[in-house]
Amino acid sequence: MADVIAWLLVVVIAAYACAGGTDYGAGFWDLLAGGAERGRRPRWLIDHAMAPVWEVNNVWLIFILIIMWTGFPVVFQAVFEALWLPLVLAAVGQVLRGAGFALRKPTRRLAQRRVYGAVFAISSLLTPFFLGAVLGGVASGRVAVGTEASADAWANPTSLMAGLLAVASTAFLGAVFLSSDARRFGAEDLVGYFRVRASIAFAALVVLALVALPVTRDDAHYVWNGLTSGVGLLCSILSGVCGLAALLFLARRLFGWSRYAAVATVALAVLAWGLAQRPYLLPTTLTVSDAAGAAHSLRWLGIVTLVAVVLVGPALVLVYRLDTKGRLEPLTDSDTSAAELPGDNL
């Protein structure tokens, strides 16, 4: 049962990396959109694309915390003791990001909207970086039961590369989804705009992955062995193939397929990490079986998770499907022609 719950945790992390990562990626491109006039159109699209589902994606983060806390309490304690600082910074980024996004749209004064927009965009960059740094600290073997908090636990070469890879992955996801949203909202000029950015993000992702190989070989050798052999290597290769397929689908304007391929790119990368790390939850000191909670707790966790999947899963699928169909936020003619936002002339 412990192995089932562990793989369930990997699946949920992959779901959050894809769903939440898309939102973070939109914030990344919001940050790089330019000044008020130059960035008006991309930011208009980002606001419309994110508004219906940006809070829904955090459901996956709640699942991660519950599964870790209930299924593997020793791991939960060790990670939060050793890596509390980047986790707190990521949590603060989540709060500031949500506040910035929620307050920017109704604000009528341009100066205030710029402040809220900057908070949203910068937090969208820092939050995935710190979350990636946490995963890097775990993968490098610097986190064990009883490890005290220190800068080395998360400010190390593997954590740095994992943080940068997380940011590049979100940028890639965000650009692919926004290119599709641009077509759906009738903003044809933004289709090419975000298609170019998707290509740039994927190129950055490939470069960072290549740089990460020698870094992890020296700094996280156990995980490096798993990523460069067996099923872990296969998943890594398939992840790259799916990334290339996503760009090809975008070029051929097959937007639905491009989304699926982009999601598969990130999901397979997370799966490769999970396969590379097995059988450890904390390489190379704590295995899945040693970290598992009581047997009855695992059984009840499995039952509750199954109930949650039955009750919440269809609702999430419906929300995402309605969003991709553009049915959650009715658009007017002025919306699809990118009319000036309130306060642009203030």
mmCIF file of C-alpha atoms in Angstrom:
data_model
loop_
_atom_site.group_PDB
_atom_site.id
_atom_site.type_symbol
_atom_site.label_atom_id
_atom_site.label_comp_id
_atom_site.label_asym_id
_atom_site.label_seq_id
_atom_site.Cartn_x
_atom_site.Cartn_y
_atom_site.Cartn_z
ATOM 1 C CA MET A 1 0.000 0.000 0.000
ATOM 2 C CA ALA A 2 2.879 2.347 0.753
ATOM 3 C CA ASP A 3 4.166 2.060 -2.817
ATOM 4 C CA VAL A 4 0.703 2.852 -4.204
ATOM 5 C CA ILE A 5 0.447 5.978 -2.058
ATOM 6 C CA ALA A 6 3.985 7.011 -3.048
ATOM 7 C CA TRP A 7 3.149 6.776 -6.750
ATOM 8 C CA LEU A 8 -0.086 8.607 -6.088
ATOM 9 C CA LEU A 9 2.018 11.402 -4.590
ATOM 10 C CA VAL A 10 4.167 11.523 -7.735
ATOM 11 C CA VAL A 11 1.040 11.682 -9.925
ATOM 12 C CA VAL A 12 -0.407 14.548 -7.878
ATOM 13 C CA ILE A 13 2.905 16.436 -7.996
ATOM 14 C CA ALA A 14 2.850 16.011 -11.781
ATOM 15 C CA ALA A 15 -0.734 17.294 -11.892
ATOM 16 C CA TYR A 16 0.219 20.383 -9.903
ATOM 17 C CA ALA A 17 3.329 20.915 -12.010
ATOM 18 C CA CYS A 18 1.155 20.949 -15.144
ATOM 19 C CA ALA A 19 -1.940 22.796 -13.912
ATOM 20 C CA GLY A 20 -0.273 25.216 -11.526
ATOM 21 C CA GLY A 21 2.733 25.467 -13.822
ATOM 22 C CA THR A 22 0.568 26.799 -16.622
ATOM 23 C CA ASP A 23 -0.616 29.617 -14.372
ATOM 24 C CA TYR A 24 2.918 30.390 -13.213
ATOM 25 C CA GLY A 25 3.984 30.457 -16.841
ATOM 26 C CA ALA A 26 1.307 33.014 -17.670
ATOM 27 C CA GLY A 27 2.675 35.183 -14.876
ATOM 28 C CA PHE A 28 6.194 34.738 -16.242
ATOM 29 C CA TRP A 29 5.157 36.094 -19.631
ATOM 30 C CA ASP A 30 3.203 38.861 -17.917
ATOM 31 C CA LEU A 31 6.498 39.935 -16.329
ATOM 32 C CA LEU A 32 8.262 40.017 -19.707
ATOM 33 C CA ALA A 33 5.398 41.579 -21.674
ATOM 34 C CA GLY A 34 6.895 45.062 -21.597
ATOM 35 C CA GLY A 35 5.538 48.472 -20.652
ATOM 36 C CA ALA A 36 1.921 49.518 -20.314
ATOM 37 C CA GLU A 37 1.309 50.035 -24.031
ATOM 38 C CA ARG A 38 3.499 47.264 -25.428
ATOM 39 C CA GLY A 39 2.275 44.720 -22.882
ATOM 40 C CA ARG A 40 -1.401 45.679 -22.939
ATOM 41 C CA ARG A 41 -2.522 43.001 -25.396
ATOM 42 C CA PRO A 42 -0.580 40.049 -23.873
ATOM 43 C CA ARG A 43 -1.720 41.021 -20.382
ATOM 44 C CA TRP A 44 -5.303 41.310 -21.586
ATOM 45 C CA LEU A 45 -5.082 37.736 -22.855
ATOM 46 C CA ILE A 46 -3.423 36.496 -19.657
ATOM 47 C CA ASP A 47 -6.175 38.031 -17.521
ATOM 48 C CA HIS A 48 -8.934 36.463 -19.611
ATOM 49 C CA ALA A 49 -7.242 33.066 -19.893
ATOM 50 C CA MET A 50 -6.404 32.709 -16.192
ATOM 51 C CA ALA A 51 -9.459 34.242 -14.541
ATOM 52 C CA PRO A 52 -11.781 31.195 -14.571
ATOM 53 C CA VAL A 53 -9.376 28.535 -13.225
ATOM 54 C CA TRP A 54 -6.388 30.111 -11.474
ATOM 55 C CA GLU A 55 -7.679 29.214 -7.990
ATOM 56 C CA VAL A 56 -8.775 25.715 -9.010
ATOM 57 C CA ASN A 57 -5.213 24.625 -9.742
ATOM 58 C CA ASN A 58 -4.228 24.947 -6.073
ATOM 59 C CA VAL A 59 -6.443 21.945 -5.300
ATOM 60 C CA TRP A 60 -3.531 19.764 -6.419
ATOM 61 C CA LEU A 61 -1.198 21.459 -3.919
ATOM 62 C CA ILE A 62 -3.632 20.648 -1.111
ATOM 63 C CA PHE A 63 -3.659 17.009 -2.232
ATOM 64 C CA ILE A 64 0.161 16.946 -2.096
ATOM 65 C CA LEU A 65 0.271 18.267 1.458
ATOM 66 C CA ILE A 66 -2.441 15.885 2.697
ATOM 67 C CA ILE A 67 -0.827 12.814 1.134
ATOM 68 C CA MET A 68 2.607 13.713 2.502
ATOM 69 C CA TRP A 69 1.308 14.544 5.969
ATOM 70 C CA THR A 70 -0.923 11.485 6.323
ATOM 71 C CA GLY A 71 0.939 8.874 4.305
ATOM 72 C CA PHE A 72 4.546 9.796 5.044
ATOM 73 C CA PRO A 73 4.644 11.935 8.208
ATOM 74 C CA VAL A 74 8.363 11.369 8.761
ATOM 75 C CA VAL A 75 9.129 12.771 5.306
ATOM 76 C CA PHE A 76 6.744 15.663 5.853
ATOM 77 C CA GLN A 77 8.522 16.589 9.082
ATOM 78 C CA ALA A 78 12.015 16.188 7.646
ATOM 79 C CA VAL A 79 11.282 18.288 4.548
ATOM 80 C CA PHE A 80 9.550 21.084 6.436
ATOM 81 C CA GLU A 81 12.269 21.204 9.092
ATOM 82 C CA ALA A 82 15.192 21.284 6.680
ATOM 83 C CA LEU A 83 13.581 23.377 3.926
ATOM 84 C CA TRP A 84 11.198 25.640 5.817
ATOM 85 C CA LEU A 85 12.672 28.852 4.389
ATOM 86 C CA PRO A 86 12.128 28.160 0.641
ATOM 87 C CA LEU A 87 8.736 26.658 1.480
ATOM 88 C CA VAL A 88 7.733 29.796 3.374
ATOM 89 C CA LEU A 89 8.986 31.965 0.520
ATOM 90 C CA ALA A 90 6.956 29.873 -1.939
ATOM 91 C CA ALA A 91 3.873 30.187 0.279
ATOM 92 C CA VAL A 92 4.307 33.950 0.566
ATOM 93 C CA GLY A 93 4.713 34.070 -3.201
ATOM 94 C CA GLN A 94 1.446 32.169 -3.593
ATOM 95 C CA VAL A 95 -0.399 34.680 -1.413
ATOM 96 C CA LEU A 96 1.140 37.748 -3.057
ATOM 97 C CA ARG A 97 0.579 36.292 -6.505
ATOM 98 C CA GLY A 98 -3.085 35.686 -5.845
ATOM 99 C CA ALA A 99 -3.550 39.110 -4.277
ATOM 100 C CA GLY A 100 -1.794 40.842 -7.157
ATOM 101 C CA PHE A 101 -3.847 39.052 -9.791
ATOM 102 C CA ALA A 102 -7.143 39.576 -7.981
ATOM 103 C CA LEU A 103 -6.559 43.281 -7.313
ATOM 104 C CA ARG A 104 -5.024 44.253 -10.643
ATOM 105 C CA LYS A 105 -8.065 43.758 -12.821
ATOM 106 C CA PRO A 106 -10.633 45.904 -10.927
ATOM 107 C CA THR A 107 -8.131 48.664 -10.096
ATOM 108 C CA ARG A 108 -8.778 51.759 -12.188
ATOM 109 C CA ARG A 109 -5.597 53.728 -11.528
ATOM 110 C CA LEU A 110 -2.740 52.804 -13.848
ATOM 111 C CA ALA A 111 -0.030 53.289 -11.200
ATOM 112 C CA GLN A 112 -1.749 50.940 -8.766
ATOM 113 C CA ARG A 113 -2.427 48.380 -11.476
ATOM 114 C CA ARG A 114 1.278 48.395 -12.329
ATOM 115 C CA VAL A 115 2.172 47.688 -8.707
ATOM 116 C CA TYR A 116 -0.308 44.816 -8.417
ATOM 117 C CA GLY A 117 0.786 43.490 -11.794
ATOM 118 C CA ALA A 118 4.441 43.541 -10.736
ATOM 119 C CA VAL A 119 3.617 41.668 -7.528
ATOM 120 C CA PHE A 120 1.691 39.042 -9.505
ATOM 121 C CA ALA A 121 4.381 38.626 -12.161
ATOM 122 C CA ILE A 122 7.426 38.527 -9.866
ATOM 123 C CA SER A 123 5.708 36.088 -7.494
ATOM 124 C CA SER A 124 4.867 33.876 -10.488
ATOM 125 C CA LEU A 125 8.608 33.647 -11.165
ATOM 126 C CA LEU A 126 9.862 33.161 -7.610
ATOM 127 C CA THR A 127 7.254 30.664 -6.384
ATOM 128 C CA PRO A 128 8.051 27.866 -8.881
ATOM 129 C CA PHE A 129 11.758 28.545 -8.418
ATOM 130 C CA PHE A 130 11.577 27.934 -4.672
ATOM 131 C CA LEU A 131 9.354 24.881 -5.113
ATOM 132 C CA GLY A 132 11.853 23.499 -7.618
ATOM 133 C CA ALA A 133 14.693 24.267 -5.207
ATOM 134 C CA VAL A 134 12.925 22.182 -2.554
ATOM 135 C CA LEU A 135 12.700 19.204 -4.927
ATOM 136 C CA GLY A 136 16.353 19.712 -5.817
ATOM 137 C CA GLY A 137 17.349 19.699 -2.155
ATOM 138 C CA VAL A 138 15.525 16.408 -1.635
ATOM 139 C CA ALA A 139 16.943 14.846 -4.815
ATOM 140 C CA SER A 140 20.501 15.830 -3.877
ATOM 141 C CA GLY A 141 20.290 13.805 -0.665
ATOM 142 C CA ARG A 142 20.784 16.814 1.582
ATOM 143 C CA VAL A 143 17.515 16.220 3.431
ATOM 144 C CA ALA A 144 17.322 13.414 5.982
ATOM 145 C CA VAL A 145 15.466 12.786 9.202
ATOM 146 C CA GLY A 146 16.894 15.198 11.750
ATOM 147 C CA THR A 147 18.565 17.488 9.201
ATOM 148 C CA GLU A 148 18.583 21.042 10.504
ATOM 149 C CA ALA A 149 17.638 23.952 8.290
ATOM 150 C CA SER A 150 20.569 25.449 6.425
ATOM 151 C CA ALA A 151 21.254 27.336 3.236
ATOM 152 C CA ASP A 152 23.071 24.314 1.820
ATOM 153 C CA ALA A 153 19.871 22.256 1.911
ATOM 154 C CA TRP A 154 18.288 24.373 -0.830
ATOM 155 C CA ALA A 155 20.946 26.799 -2.111
ATOM 156 C CA ASN A 156 23.076 24.143 -3.801
ATOM 157 C CA PRO A 157 23.831 23.317 -7.457
ATOM 158 C CA THR A 158 21.052 20.713 -7.808
ATOM 159 C CA SER A 159 18.469 22.977 -6.186
ATOM 160 C CA LEU A 160 19.511 25.889 -8.385
ATOM 161 C CA MET A 161 19.153 23.799 -11.540
ATOM 162 C CA ALA A 162 15.840 22.327 -10.372
ATOM 163 C CA GLY A 163 14.514 25.817 -9.661
ATOM 164 C CA LEU A 164 15.540 27.092 -13.073
ATOM 165 C CA LEU A 165 14.078 24.009 -14.767
ATOM 166 C CA ALA A 166 10.809 24.590 -12.903
ATOM 167 C CA VAL A 167 10.658 28.191 -14.135
ATOM 168 C CA ALA A 168 11.484 27.174 -17.733
ATOM 169 C CA SER A 169 8.846 24.421 -17.624
ATOM 170 C CA THR A 170 6.171 26.837 -16.448
ATOM 171 C CA ALA A 171 7.178 29.328 -19.137
ATOM 172 C CA PHE A 172 6.856 26.609 -21.786
ATOM 173 C CA LEU A 173 3.460 25.458 -20.538
ATOM 174 C CA GLY A 174 2.188 28.999 -20.221
ATOM 175 C CA ALA A 175 3.245 29.986 -23.728
ATOM 176 C CA VAL A 176 1.697 26.880 -25.324
ATOM 177 C CA PHE A 177 -1.617 27.365 -23.537
ATOM 178 C CA LEU A 178 -1.706 31.115 -24.173
ATOM 179 C CA SER A 179 -1.081 30.580 -27.881
ATOM 180 C CA SER A 180 -4.115 28.322 -27.953
ATOM 181 C CA ASP A 181 -6.134 30.809 -25.875
ATOM 182 C CA ALA A 182 -5.204 33.607 -28.256
ATOM 183 C CA ARG A 183 -6.768 31.722 -31.146
ATOM 184 C CA ARG A 184 -9.834 30.901 -29.037
ATOM 185 C CA PHE A 185 -10.319 34.564 -28.086
ATOM 186 C CA GLY A 186 -9.867 35.750 -31.661
ATOM 187 C CA ALA A 187 -6.533 37.487 -30.990
ATOM 188 C CA GLU A 188 -4.704 36.122 -34.026
ATOM 189 C CA ASP A 189 -1.741 38.467 -33.580
ATOM 190 C CA LEU A 190 -1.016 36.883 -30.189
ATOM 191 C CA VAL A 191 -1.015 33.331 -31.577
ATOM 192 C CA GLY A 192 2.358 33.866 -33.211
ATOM 193 C CA TYR A 193 3.520 36.030 -30.299
ATOM 194 C CA PHE A 194 3.198 33.192 -27.805
ATOM 195 C CA ARG A 195 4.211 30.494 -30.294
ATOM 196 C CA VAL A 196 7.621 32.163 -30.585
ATOM 197 C CA ARG A 197 7.869 32.335 -26.799
ATOM 198 C CA ALA A 198 6.975 28.664 -26.503
ATOM 199 C CA SER A 199 9.892 27.835 -28.798
ATOM 200 C CA ILE A 200 12.253 30.027 -26.767
ATOM 201 C CA ALA A 201 11.105 28.477 -23.496
ATOM 202 C CA PHE A 202 11.550 24.947 -24.828
ATOM 203 C CA ALA A 203 15.048 25.785 -26.096
ATOM 204 C CA ALA A 204 15.908 27.151 -22.634
ATOM 205 C CA LEU A 205 14.461 24.000 -21.074
ATOM 206 C CA VAL A 206 16.637 21.770 -23.254
ATOM 207 C CA VAL A 207 19.781 23.798 -22.504
ATOM 208 C CA LEU A 208 19.100 23.724 -18.762
ATOM 209 C CA ALA A 209 18.454 19.975 -18.871
ATOM 210 C CA LEU A 210 21.786 19.406 -20.624
ATOM 211 C CA VAL A 211 23.577 21.609 -18.104
ATOM 212 C CA ALA A 212 21.842 19.794 -15.247
ATOM 213 C CA LEU A 213 23.255 16.413 -16.282
ATOM 214 C CA PRO A 214 26.883 17.028 -15.231
ATOM 215 C CA VAL A 215 25.695 19.027 -12.223
ATOM 216 C CA THR A 216 23.534 16.204 -10.871
ATOM 217 C CA ARG A 217 26.178 13.612 -11.706
ATOM 218 C CA ASP A 218 28.480 15.213 -9.173
ATOM 219 C CA ASP A 219 25.911 16.600 -6.741
ATOM 220 C CA ALA A 220 23.015 14.090 -6.825
ATOM 221 C CA HIS A 221 24.614 10.920 -8.101
ATOM 222 C CA TYR A 222 21.863 8.485 -7.137
ATOM 223 C CA VAL A 223 19.160 10.419 -8.975
ATOM 224 C CA TRP A 224 21.516 11.018 -11.902
ATOM 225 C CA ASN A 225 21.987 7.257 -12.271
ATOM 226 C CA GLY A 226 18.227 6.811 -12.386
ATOM 227 C CA LEU A 227 17.743 9.557 -14.955
ATOM 228 C CA THR A 228 20.425 8.233 -17.288
ATOM 229 C CA SER A 229 19.430 4.568 -17.328
ATOM 230 C CA GLY A 230 16.412 2.312 -17.544
ATOM 231 C CA VAL A 231 12.861 3.599 -17.396
ATOM 232 C CA GLY A 232 13.951 6.979 -16.030
ATOM 233 C CA LEU A 233 15.993 7.625 -19.167
ATOM 234 C CA LEU A 234 13.093 6.479 -21.358
ATOM 235 C CA CYS A 235 10.705 8.915 -19.661
ATOM 236 C CA SER A 236 13.246 11.724 -20.028
ATOM 237 C CA ILE A 237 13.592 11.030 -23.755
ATOM 238 C CA LEU A 238 9.826 10.825 -24.196
ATOM 239 C CA SER A 239 9.490 14.138 -22.373
ATOM 240 C CA GLY A 240 11.790 15.786 -24.907
ATOM 241 C CA VAL A 241 9.936 14.165 -27.806
ATOM 242 C CA CYS A 242 6.608 15.468 -26.474
ATOM 243 C CA GLY A 243 8.082 18.960 -26.186
ATOM 244 C CA LEU A 244 9.114 18.894 -29.824
ATOM 245 C CA ALA A 245 5.694 17.537 -30.752
ATOM 246 C CA ALA A 246 4.020 20.419 -28.907
ATOM 247 C CA LEU A 247 5.976 22.937 -30.995
ATOM 248 C CA LEU A 248 5.141 21.032 -34.187
ATOM 249 C CA PHE A 249 1.450 21.006 -33.310
ATOM 250 C CA LEU A 250 1.585 24.743 -32.590
ATOM 251 C CA ALA A 251 3.223 25.396 -35.948
ATOM 252 C CA ARG A 252 0.430 23.427 -37.649
ATOM 253 C CA ARG A 253 -2.202 25.193 -35.515
ATOM 254 C CA LEU A 254 -3.323 21.972 -33.855
ATOM 255 C CA PHE A 255 -3.844 23.738 -30.562
ATOM 256 C CA GLY A 256 -5.626 20.973 -28.676
ATOM 257 C CA TRP A 257 -2.868 18.510 -29.422
ATOM 258 C CA SER A 258 -0.213 21.086 -28.528
ATOM 259 C CA ARG A 259 -1.707 21.392 -25.035
ATOM 260 C CA TYR A 260 -1.729 17.627 -24.530
ATOM 261 C CA ALA A 261 1.867 17.337 -25.713
ATOM 262 C CA ALA A 262 3.044 20.200 -23.486
ATOM 263 C CA VAL A 263 1.358 18.634 -20.451
ATOM 264 C CA ALA A 264 2.929 15.276 -21.304
ATOM 265 C CA THR A 265 6.345 16.964 -21.497
ATOM 266 C CA VAL A 266 6.195 18.156 -17.914
ATOM 267 C CA ALA A 267 4.330 15.129 -16.535
ATOM 268 C CA LEU A 268 6.897 12.719 -17.997
ATOM 269 C CA ALA A 269 9.742 14.792 -16.551
ATOM 270 C CA VAL A 270 8.191 14.528 -13.083
ATOM 271 C CA LEU A 271 7.639 10.796 -13.601
ATOM 272 C CA ALA A 272 11.291 10.411 -14.618
ATOM 273 C CA TRP A 273 12.327 12.077 -11.360
ATOM 274 C CA GLY A 274 10.078 9.730 -9.371
ATOM 275 C CA LEU A 275 11.486 6.682 -11.137
ATOM 276 C CA ALA A 276 15.065 7.895 -10.684
ATOM 277 C CA GLN A 277 14.581 8.367 -6.947
ATOM 278 C CA ARG A 278 12.909 5.026 -6.160
ATOM 279 C CA PRO A 279 12.830 3.269 -3.751
ATOM 280 C CA TYR A 280 13.766 6.328 -1.727
ATOM 281 C CA LEU A 281 11.635 9.260 -0.680
ATOM 282 C CA LEU A 282 14.737 10.874 0.816
ATOM 283 C CA PRO A 283 17.756 9.628 -1.162
ATOM 284 C CA THR A 284 19.619 7.700 0.084
ATOM 285 C CA THR A 285 18.506 7.516 3.704
ATOM 286 C CA LEU A 286 14.753 6.830 3.813
ATOM 287 C CA THR A 287 12.870 4.360 1.630
ATOM 288 C CA VAL A 288 9.161 4.390 0.884
ATOM 289 C CA SER A 289 8.485 1.458 3.196
ATOM 290 C CA ASP A 290 10.483 2.961 6.068
ATOM 291 C CA ALA A 291 8.789 6.341 5.706
ATOM 292 C CA ALA A 292 5.224 5.045 5.441
ATOM 293 C CA GLY A 293 2.725 5.787 8.171
ATOM 294 C CA ALA A 294 0.632 3.218 10.002
ATOM 295 C CA ALA A 295 -1.054 0.610 7.827
ATOM 296 C CA HIS A 296 -4.568 1.661 8.831
ATOM 297 C CA SER A 297 -3.722 5.305 8.042
ATOM 298 C CA LEU A 298 -2.582 4.321 4.561
ATOM 299 C CA ARG A 299 -5.734 2.308 3.979
ATOM 300 C CA TRP A 300 -7.981 5.188 5.014
ATOM 301 C CA LEU A 301 -5.897 7.595 2.953
ATOM 302 C CA GLY A 302 -6.426 5.363 -0.070
ATOM 303 C CA ILE A 303 -10.177 5.226 0.567
ATOM 304 C CA VAL A 304 -10.483 8.992 1.066
ATOM 305 C CA THR A 305 -8.406 9.614 -2.046
ATOM 306 C CA LEU A 306 -10.637 7.322 -4.081
ATOM 307 C CA VAL A 307 -13.724 9.161 -2.815
ATOM 308 C CA ALA A 308 -12.095 12.495 -3.632
ATOM 309 C CA VAL A 309 -11.269 11.313 -7.145
ATOM 310 C CA VAL A 310 -14.880 10.213 -7.680
ATOM 311 C CA LEU A 311 -16.387 13.427 -6.271
ATOM 312 C CA VAL A 312 -13.845 16.083 -7.215
ATOM 313 C CA GLY A 313 -12.247 14.587 -10.335
ATOM 314 C CA PRO A 314 -15.236 14.951 -12.674
ATOM 315 C CA ALA A 315 -15.809 18.516 -11.462
ATOM 316 C CA LEU A 316 -12.197 19.446 -12.198
ATOM 317 C CA VAL A 317 -12.364 17.848 -15.640
ATOM 318 C CA LEU A 318 -15.593 19.730 -16.359
ATOM 319 C CA VAL A 319 -14.117 23.055 -15.215
ATOM 320 C CA TYR A 320 -11.008 22.624 -17.370
ATOM 321 C CA ARG A 321 -13.076 21.535 -20.356
ATOM 322 C CA LEU A 322 -15.488 24.456 -20.043
ATOM 323 C CA ASP A 323 -12.515 26.791 -19.719
ATOM 324 C CA THR A 324 -10.845 25.495 -22.871
ATOM 325 C CA LYS A 325 -14.177 25.936 -24.671
ATOM 326 C CA GLY A 326 -14.396 29.551 -23.469
ATOM 327 C CA ARG A 327 -17.714 29.008 -21.682
ATOM 328 C CA LEU A 328 -16.768 30.102 -18.161
ATOM 329 C CA GLU A 329 -16.339 33.790 -18.900
ATOM 330 C CA PRO A 330 -18.595 35.236 -21.618
ATOM 331 C CA LEU A 331 -16.704 37.542 -23.975
ATOM 332 C CA THR A 332 -18.094 40.640 -25.625
ATOM 333 C CA ASP A 333 -17.107 42.138 -28.963
ATOM 334 C CA SER A 334 -15.031 44.715 -27.123
ATOM 335 C CA ASP A 335 -13.189 41.897 -25.329
ATOM 336 C CA THR A 336 -12.247 40.031 -28.476
ATOM 337 C CA SER A 337 -11.021 43.227 -30.087
ATOM 338 C CA ALA A 338 -8.877 43.973 -27.024
ATOM 339 C CA ALA A 339 -10.543 47.223 -26.034
ATOM 340 C CA GLU A 340 -8.629 49.474 -23.709
ATOM 341 C CA LEU A 341 -8.572 48.334 -20.118
ATOM 342 C CA PRO A 342 -10.182 50.561 -17.514
ATOM 343 C CA GLY A 343 -7.827 53.274 -16.437
ATOM 344 C CA ASP A 344 -5.419 53.018 -19.364
ATOM 345 C CA ASN A 345 -5.615 56.757 -19.838
ATOM 346 C CA LEU A 346 -5.352 57.642 -16.148
#
